[in-house]
CSV table of N, CA and C in Angstrom, one decimal:
chain,number,residue,atom,x,y,z
A,1,UNK,N,-11.2,5.5,-7.7
A,1,UNK,CA,-11.2,4.3,-6.8
A,1,UNK,C,-12.2,3.3,-7.4
A,2,UNK,N,-11.8,2.0,-7.3
A,2,UNK,CA,-12.6,0.9,-7.8
A,2,UNK,C,-13.9,0.9,-7.0
A,3,UNK,N,-14.9,0.2,-7.5
A,3,UNK,CA,-16.1,0.0,-6.8
A,3,UNK,C,-16.0,-1.1,-5.7
A,4,UNK,N,-15.2,-2.1,-6.0
A,4,UNK,CA,-15.0,-3.1,-4.9
A,4,UNK,C,-13.7,-3.8,-5.1
A,5,UNK,N,-13.3,-4.4,-4.0
A,5,UNK,CA,-11.9,-5.1,-3.9
A,5,UNK,C,-12.2,-6.5,-3.4
A,6,UNK,N,-11.8,-7.5,-4.1
A,6,UNK,CA,-11.9,-8.9,-3.8
A,6,UNK,C,-10.6,-9.4,-3.2
A,7,UNK,N,-10.6,-9.7,-1.9
A,7,UNK,CA,-9.4,-10.2,-1.2
A,7,UNK,C,-9.6,-11.6,-0.8
A,8,UNK,N,-8.8,-12.5,-1.4
A,8,UNK,CA,-9.0,-14.0,-1.1
A,8,UNK,C,-8.9,-14.3,0.4
A,9,UNK,N,-9.8,-15.2,0.8
A,9,UNK,CA,-9.8,-15.6,2.2
A,9,UNK,C,-8.6,-16.6,2.5
A,10,UNK,N,-8.1,-17.2,1.4
A,10,UNK,CA,-6.9,-18.1,1.5
A,10,UNK,C,-5.9,-17.7,0.5
A,11,UNK,N,-4.6,-17.7,0.9
A,11,UNK,CA,-3.5,-17.4,0.0
A,11,UNK,C,-2.2,-17.8,0.8
A,12,UNK,N,-1.1,-17.5,0.2
A,12,UNK,CA,0.2,-17.9,0.7
A,12,UNK,C,0.5,-17.1,2.0
A,13,UNK,N,1.2,-17.6,2.9
A,13,UNK,CA,1.6,-16.9,4.1
A,13,UNK,C,2.3,-15.6,3.7
A,14,UNK,N,2.0,-14.6,4.5
A,14,UNK,CA,2.7,-13.3,4.2
A,14,UNK,C,1.8,-12.1,4.2
A,15,UNK,N,2.4,-11.0,3.8
A,15,UNK,CA,1.7,-9.7,3.8
A,15,UNK,C,1.8,-9.2,2.3
A,16,UNK,N,0.7,-8.8,1.7
A,16,UNK,CA,0.6,-8.5,0.3
A,16,UNK,C,-0.1,-7.2,0.1
A,17,UNK,N,0.3,-6.4,-0.8
A,17,UNK,CA,-0.5,-5.2,-1.3
A,17,UNK,C,-1.6,-5.8,-2.1
A,18,UNK,N,-2.7,-5.1,-2.1
A,18,UNK,CA,-3.9,-5.5,-2.9
A,18,UNK,C,-3.5,-5.9,-4.4
A,19,UNK,N,-2.7,-5.0,-5.0
A,19,UNK,CA,-2.3,-5.2,-6.4
A,19,UNK,C,-1.5,-6.5,-6.6
A,20,UNK,N,-0.9,-7.1,-5.5
A,20,UNK,CA,-0.1,-8.3,-5.7
A,20,UNK,C,-1.0,-9.6,-5.5
A,21,UNK,N,-2.2,-9.4,-5.1
A,21,UNK,CA,-3.1,-10.6,-4.9
A,21,UNK,C,-3.7,-11.0,-6.2
A,22,UNK,N,-4.0,-12.3,-6.3
A,22,UNK,CA,-4.6,-12.8,-7.6
A,22,UNK,C,-6.1,-12.4,-7.7
A,23,UNK,N,-6.5,-12.1,-8.9
A,23,UNK,CA,-8.0,-11.9,-9.1
A,23,UNK,C,-8.6,-13.3,-9.0
A,24,UNK,N,-9.7,-13.3,-8.3
A,24,UNK,CA,-10.4,-14.6,-8.1
A,24,UNK,C,-11.9,-14.4,-7.8
A,25,UNK,N,-12.7,-15.4,-8.1
A,25,UNK,CA,-14.1,-15.4,-7.7
A,25,UNK,C,-14.3,-16.5,-6.6
A,26,UNK,N,-13.2,-17.1,-6.1
A,26,UNK,CA,-13.3,-18.0,-5.0
A,26,UNK,C,-13.7,-17.3,-3.7
A,27,UNK,N,-13.7,-17.9,-2.6
A,27,UNK,CA,-14.0,-17.3,-1.3
A,27,UNK,C,-13.2,-16.1,-1.1
A,28,UNK,N,-13.9,-14.9,-1.0
A,28,UNK,CA,-13.2,-13.6,-0.8
A,28,UNK,C,-13.9,-12.8,0.2
A,29,UNK,N,-13.1,-11.9,0.8
A,29,UNK,CA,-13.7,-10.8,1.5
A,29,UNK,C,-13.8,-9.7,0.5
A,30,UNK,N,-15.1,-9.2,0.3
A,30,UNK,CA,-15.3,-8.2,-0.7
A,30,UNK,C,-15.5,-6.8,0.0
A,31,UNK,N,-14.6,-5.9,-0.3
A,31,UNK,CA,-14.8,-4.5,0.2
A,31,UNK,C,-15.5,-3.7,-0.8
A,32,UNK,N,-16.6,-3.1,-0.5
A,32,UNK,CA,-17.4,-2.3,-1.4
A,32,UNK,C,-17.1,-0.8,-1.1
A,33,UNK,N,-16.8,0.0,-2.1
A,33,UNK,CA,-16.6,1.4,-1.9
A,33,UNK,C,-17.9,2.1,-2.4
A,34,UNK,N,-18.2,3.2,-1.6
A,34,UNK,CA,-19.4,4.0,-2.0
A,34,UNK,C,-19.0,5.1,-3.0
A,35,UNK,N,-17.7,5.0,-3.4
A,35,UNK,CA,-17.2,6.1,-4.3
A,35,UNK,C,-16.6,7.2,-3.6
A,36,UNK,N,-16.8,7.2,-2.3
A,36,UNK,CA,-16.3,8.2,-1.4
A,36,UNK,C,-15.2,7.6,-0.4
A,37,UNK,N,-15.4,7.9,0.8
A,37,UNK,CA,-14.4,7.4,1.8
A,37,UNK,C,-14.9,6.4,2.8
A,38,UNK,N,-15.9,5.6,2.3
A,38,UNK,CA,-16.5,4.5,3.1
A,38,UNK,C,-16.3,3.2,2.4
A,39,UNK,N,-15.8,2.2,3.2
A,39,UNK,CA,-15.8,0.8,2.7
A,39,UNK,C,-16.8,0.0,3.6
A,40,UNK,N,-17.5,-1.0,2.9
A,40,UNK,CA,-18.4,-1.9,3.7
A,40,UNK,C,-18.1,-3.3,3.2
A,41,UNK,N,-18.3,-4.2,4.1
A,41,UNK,CA,-18.1,-5.6,3.7
A,41,UNK,C,-19.0,-6.5,4.7
A,42,UNK,N,-19.2,-7.7,4.3
A,42,UNK,CA,-20.0,-8.6,5.1
A,42,UNK,C,-18.9,-9.5,5.8
A,43,UNK,N,-19.0,-9.6,7.1
A,43,UNK,CA,-18.0,-10.4,7.9
A,43,UNK,C,-18.2,-11.9,7.5
A,44,UNK,N,-17.1,-12.5,7.0
A,44,UNK,CA,-17.3,-13.9,6.5
A,44,UNK,C,-17.7,-14.9,7.6
A,45,UNK,N,-17.5,-14.6,8.9
A,45,UNK,CA,-17.9,-15.6,9.9
A,45,UNK,C,-19.3,-15.3,10.4
A,46,UNK,N,-19.6,-14.0,10.8
A,46,UNK,CA,-20.9,-13.7,11.5
A,46,UNK,C,-21.9,-13.1,10.5
A,47,UNK,N,-21.5,-12.9,9.3
A,47,UNK,CA,-22.5,-12.4,8.2
A,47,UNK,C,-23.1,-11.0,8.6
A,48,UNK,N,-22.4,-10.2,9.4
A,48,UNK,CA,-22.9,-8.8,9.7
A,48,UNK,C,-22.2,-7.9,8.7
A,49,UNK,N,-22.9,-6.8,8.4
A,49,UNK,CA,-22.3,-5.8,7.5
A,49,UNK,C,-21.5,-4.9,8.4
A,50,UNK,N,-20.3,-4.6,7.9
A,50,UNK,CA,-19.4,-3.7,8.6
A,50,UNK,C,-19.1,-2.5,7.7
A,51,UNK,N,-19.1,-1.4,8.3
A,51,UNK,CA,-18.7,-0.1,7.6
A,51,UNK,C,-17.5,0.5,8.2
A,52,UNK,N,-16.6,0.9,7.4
A,52,UNK,CA,-15.4,1.6,7.9
A,52,UNK,C,-15.3,3.0,7.2
A,53,UNK,N,-15.2,4.0,8.0
A,53,UNK,CA,-15.3,5.4,7.5
A,53,UNK,C,-13.9,6.0,7.4
A,54,UNK,N,-13.9,7.1,6.6
A,54,UNK,CA,-12.7,7.9,6.4
A,54,UNK,C,-11.5,7.2,5.9
A,55,UNK,N,-11.8,6.4,4.8
A,55,UNK,CA,-10.7,5.7,4.1
A,55,UNK,C,-10.2,6.6,3.0
A,56,UNK,N,-8.8,6.7,2.9
A,56,UNK,CA,-8.3,7.6,1.9
A,56,UNK,C,-8.7,7.1,0.5
A,57,UNK,N,-9.1,8.0,-0.4
A,57,UNK,CA,-9.7,7.7,-1.7
A,57,UNK,C,-8.6,7.4,-2.7
A,58,UNK,N,-7.5,8.1,-2.7
A,58,UNK,CA,-6.5,8.1,-3.7
A,58,UNK,C,-5.7,6.8,-3.6
A,59,UNK,N,-5.5,6.1,-4.8
A,59,UNK,CA,-4.6,5.0,-4.9
A,59,UNK,C,-4.9,3.9,-3.9
A,60,UNK,N,-6.1,3.6,-3.6
A,60,UNK,CA,-6.4,2.6,-2.6
A,60,UNK,C,-5.8,1.2,-3.0
A,61,UNK,N,-5.7,0.9,-4.2
A,61,UNK,CA,-5.1,-0.4,-4.7
A,61,UNK,C,-3.7,-0.5,-4.2
A,62,UNK,N,-3.0,0.6,-4.1
A,62,UNK,CA,-1.6,0.7,-3.6
A,62,UNK,C,-1.5,0.8,-2.1
A,63,UNK,N,-2.6,1.1,-1.4
A,63,UNK,CA,-2.5,1.3,0.0
A,63,UNK,C,-3.1,0.2,0.8
A,64,UNK,N,-4.0,-0.7,0.2
A,64,UNK,CA,-4.6,-1.8,0.9
A,64,UNK,C,-3.5,-2.9,1.0
A,65,UNK,N,-3.5,-3.5,2.2
A,65,UNK,CA,-2.6,-4.6,2.5
A,65,UNK,C,-3.3,-5.8,3.2
A,66,UNK,N,-3.1,-7.0,2.8
A,66,UNK,CA,-3.7,-8.2,3.4
A,66,UNK,C,-2.6,-9.0,4.0
A,67,UNK,N,-2.9,-9.5,5.2
A,67,UNK,CA,-1.9,-10.4,5.9
A,67,UNK,C,-2.5,-11.8,6.1
A,68,UNK,N,-1.7,-12.8,5.8
A,68,UNK,CA,-2.1,-14.2,5.8
A,68,UNK,C,-1.3,-15.0,6.9
A,69,UNK,N,-1.9,-15.9,7.6
A,69,UNK,CA,-1.3,-16.7,8.6
A,69,UNK,C,-0.4,-17.8,8.0
A,70,UNK,N,0.3,-18.5,8.9
A,70,UNK,CA,1.1,-19.6,8.5
A,70,UNK,C,0.3,-20.6,7.7
A,71,UNK,N,-1.0,-20.8,8.0
A,71,UNK,CA,-1.8,-21.7,7.3
A,71,UNK,C,-2.5,-21.1,6.1
A,72,UNK,N,-2.2,-19.9,5.8
A,72,UNK,CA,-2.7,-19.2,4.6
A,72,UNK,C,-4.1,-18.6,4.7
A,73,UNK,N,-4.6,-18.4,5.9
A,73,UNK,CA,-5.9,-17.8,6.2
A,73,UNK,C,-5.7,-16.3,6.3
A,74,UNK,N,-6.7,-15.6,5.7
A,74,UNK,CA,-6.7,-14.1,5.8
A,74,UNK,C,-6.8,-13.7,7.3
A,75,UNK,N,-5.8,-13.0,7.8
A,75,UNK,CA,-5.9,-12.5,9.2
A,75,UNK,C,-6.3,-11.1,9.3
A,76,UNK,N,-5.9,-10.2,8.4
A,76,UNK,CA,-6.2,-8.8,8.5
A,76,UNK,C,-6.1,-8.1,7.2
A,77,UNK,N,-6.8,-7.0,7.1
A,77,UNK,CA,-6.7,-6.1,6.0
A,77,UNK,C,-6.5,-4.7,6.6
A,78,UNK,N,-5.5,-4.0,6.1
A,78,UNK,CA,-5.2,-2.6,6.6
A,78,UNK,C,-5.0,-1.7,5.4
A,79,UNK,N,-5.1,-0.4,5.7
A,79,UNK,CA,-4.9,0.6,4.7
A,79,UNK,C,-3.9,1.7,5.2
A,80,UNK,N,-3.0,2.1,4.4
A,80,UNK,CA,-2.0,3.1,4.8
A,80,UNK,C,-2.8,4.5,4.6
A,81,UNK,N,-2.6,5.3,5.7
A,81,UNK,CA,-3.3,6.6,5.7
A,81,UNK,C,-2.3,7.6,6.2
A,82,UNK,N,-1.6,8.1,5.3
A,82,UNK,CA,-0.5,9.1,5.7
A,82,UNK,C,0.6,8.4,6.4
A,83,UNK,N,0.9,8.8,7.6
A,83,UNK,CA,1.9,8.2,8.4
A,83,UNK,C,1.4,7.1,9.3
A,84,UNK,N,0.2,6.7,9.2
A,84,UNK,CA,-0.4,5.7,10.1
A,84,UNK,C,-1.0,4.6,9.2
A,85,UNK,N,-1.3,3.5,9.9
A,85,UNK,CA,-2.0,2.4,9.2
A,85,UNK,C,-3.3,2.1,9.9
A,86,UNK,N,-4.4,2.0,9.2
A,86,UNK,CA,-5.7,1.7,9.8
A,86,UNK,C,-6.1,0.3,9.5
A,87,UNK,N,-6.6,-0.4,10.5
A,87,UNK,CA,-7.1,-1.7,10.4
A,87,UNK,C,-8.5,-1.7,9.9
A,88,UNK,N,-8.8,-2.4,8.8
A,88,UNK,CA,-10.1,-2.5,8.2
A,88,UNK,C,-10.8,-3.8,8.6
A,89,UNK,N,-10.1,-4.9,8.6
A,89,UNK,CA,-10.6,-6.2,8.9
A,89,UNK,C,-9.6,-6.9,9.7
A,90,UNK,N,-10.1,-7.7,10.8
A,90,UNK,CA,-9.2,-8.5,11.6
A,90,UNK,C,-10.0,-9.8,11.9
A,91,UNK,N,-9.5,-10.9,11.7
A,91,UNK,CA,-10.2,-12.2,11.9
A,91,UNK,C,-10.3,-12.4,13.4
């Protein structure tokens, strides 16, 4: 698993796998992995640290999905976990 995942706060309308998103240093939501099953990030609006537990470790790059609104603003990030989808971030 990578150490961190940079997800742009602005992109084209739609739903994208992490591996389909451009690599950028612009405004991003950065998900940090502890190398185990925990992600943490700083909320872009309130600047609070958020921790999400029990995230599947295998192939996270292929399981993370970001959704963007009609105006191209990041609305949510979710991860596929077996037969269900878990919400990691929601604007």
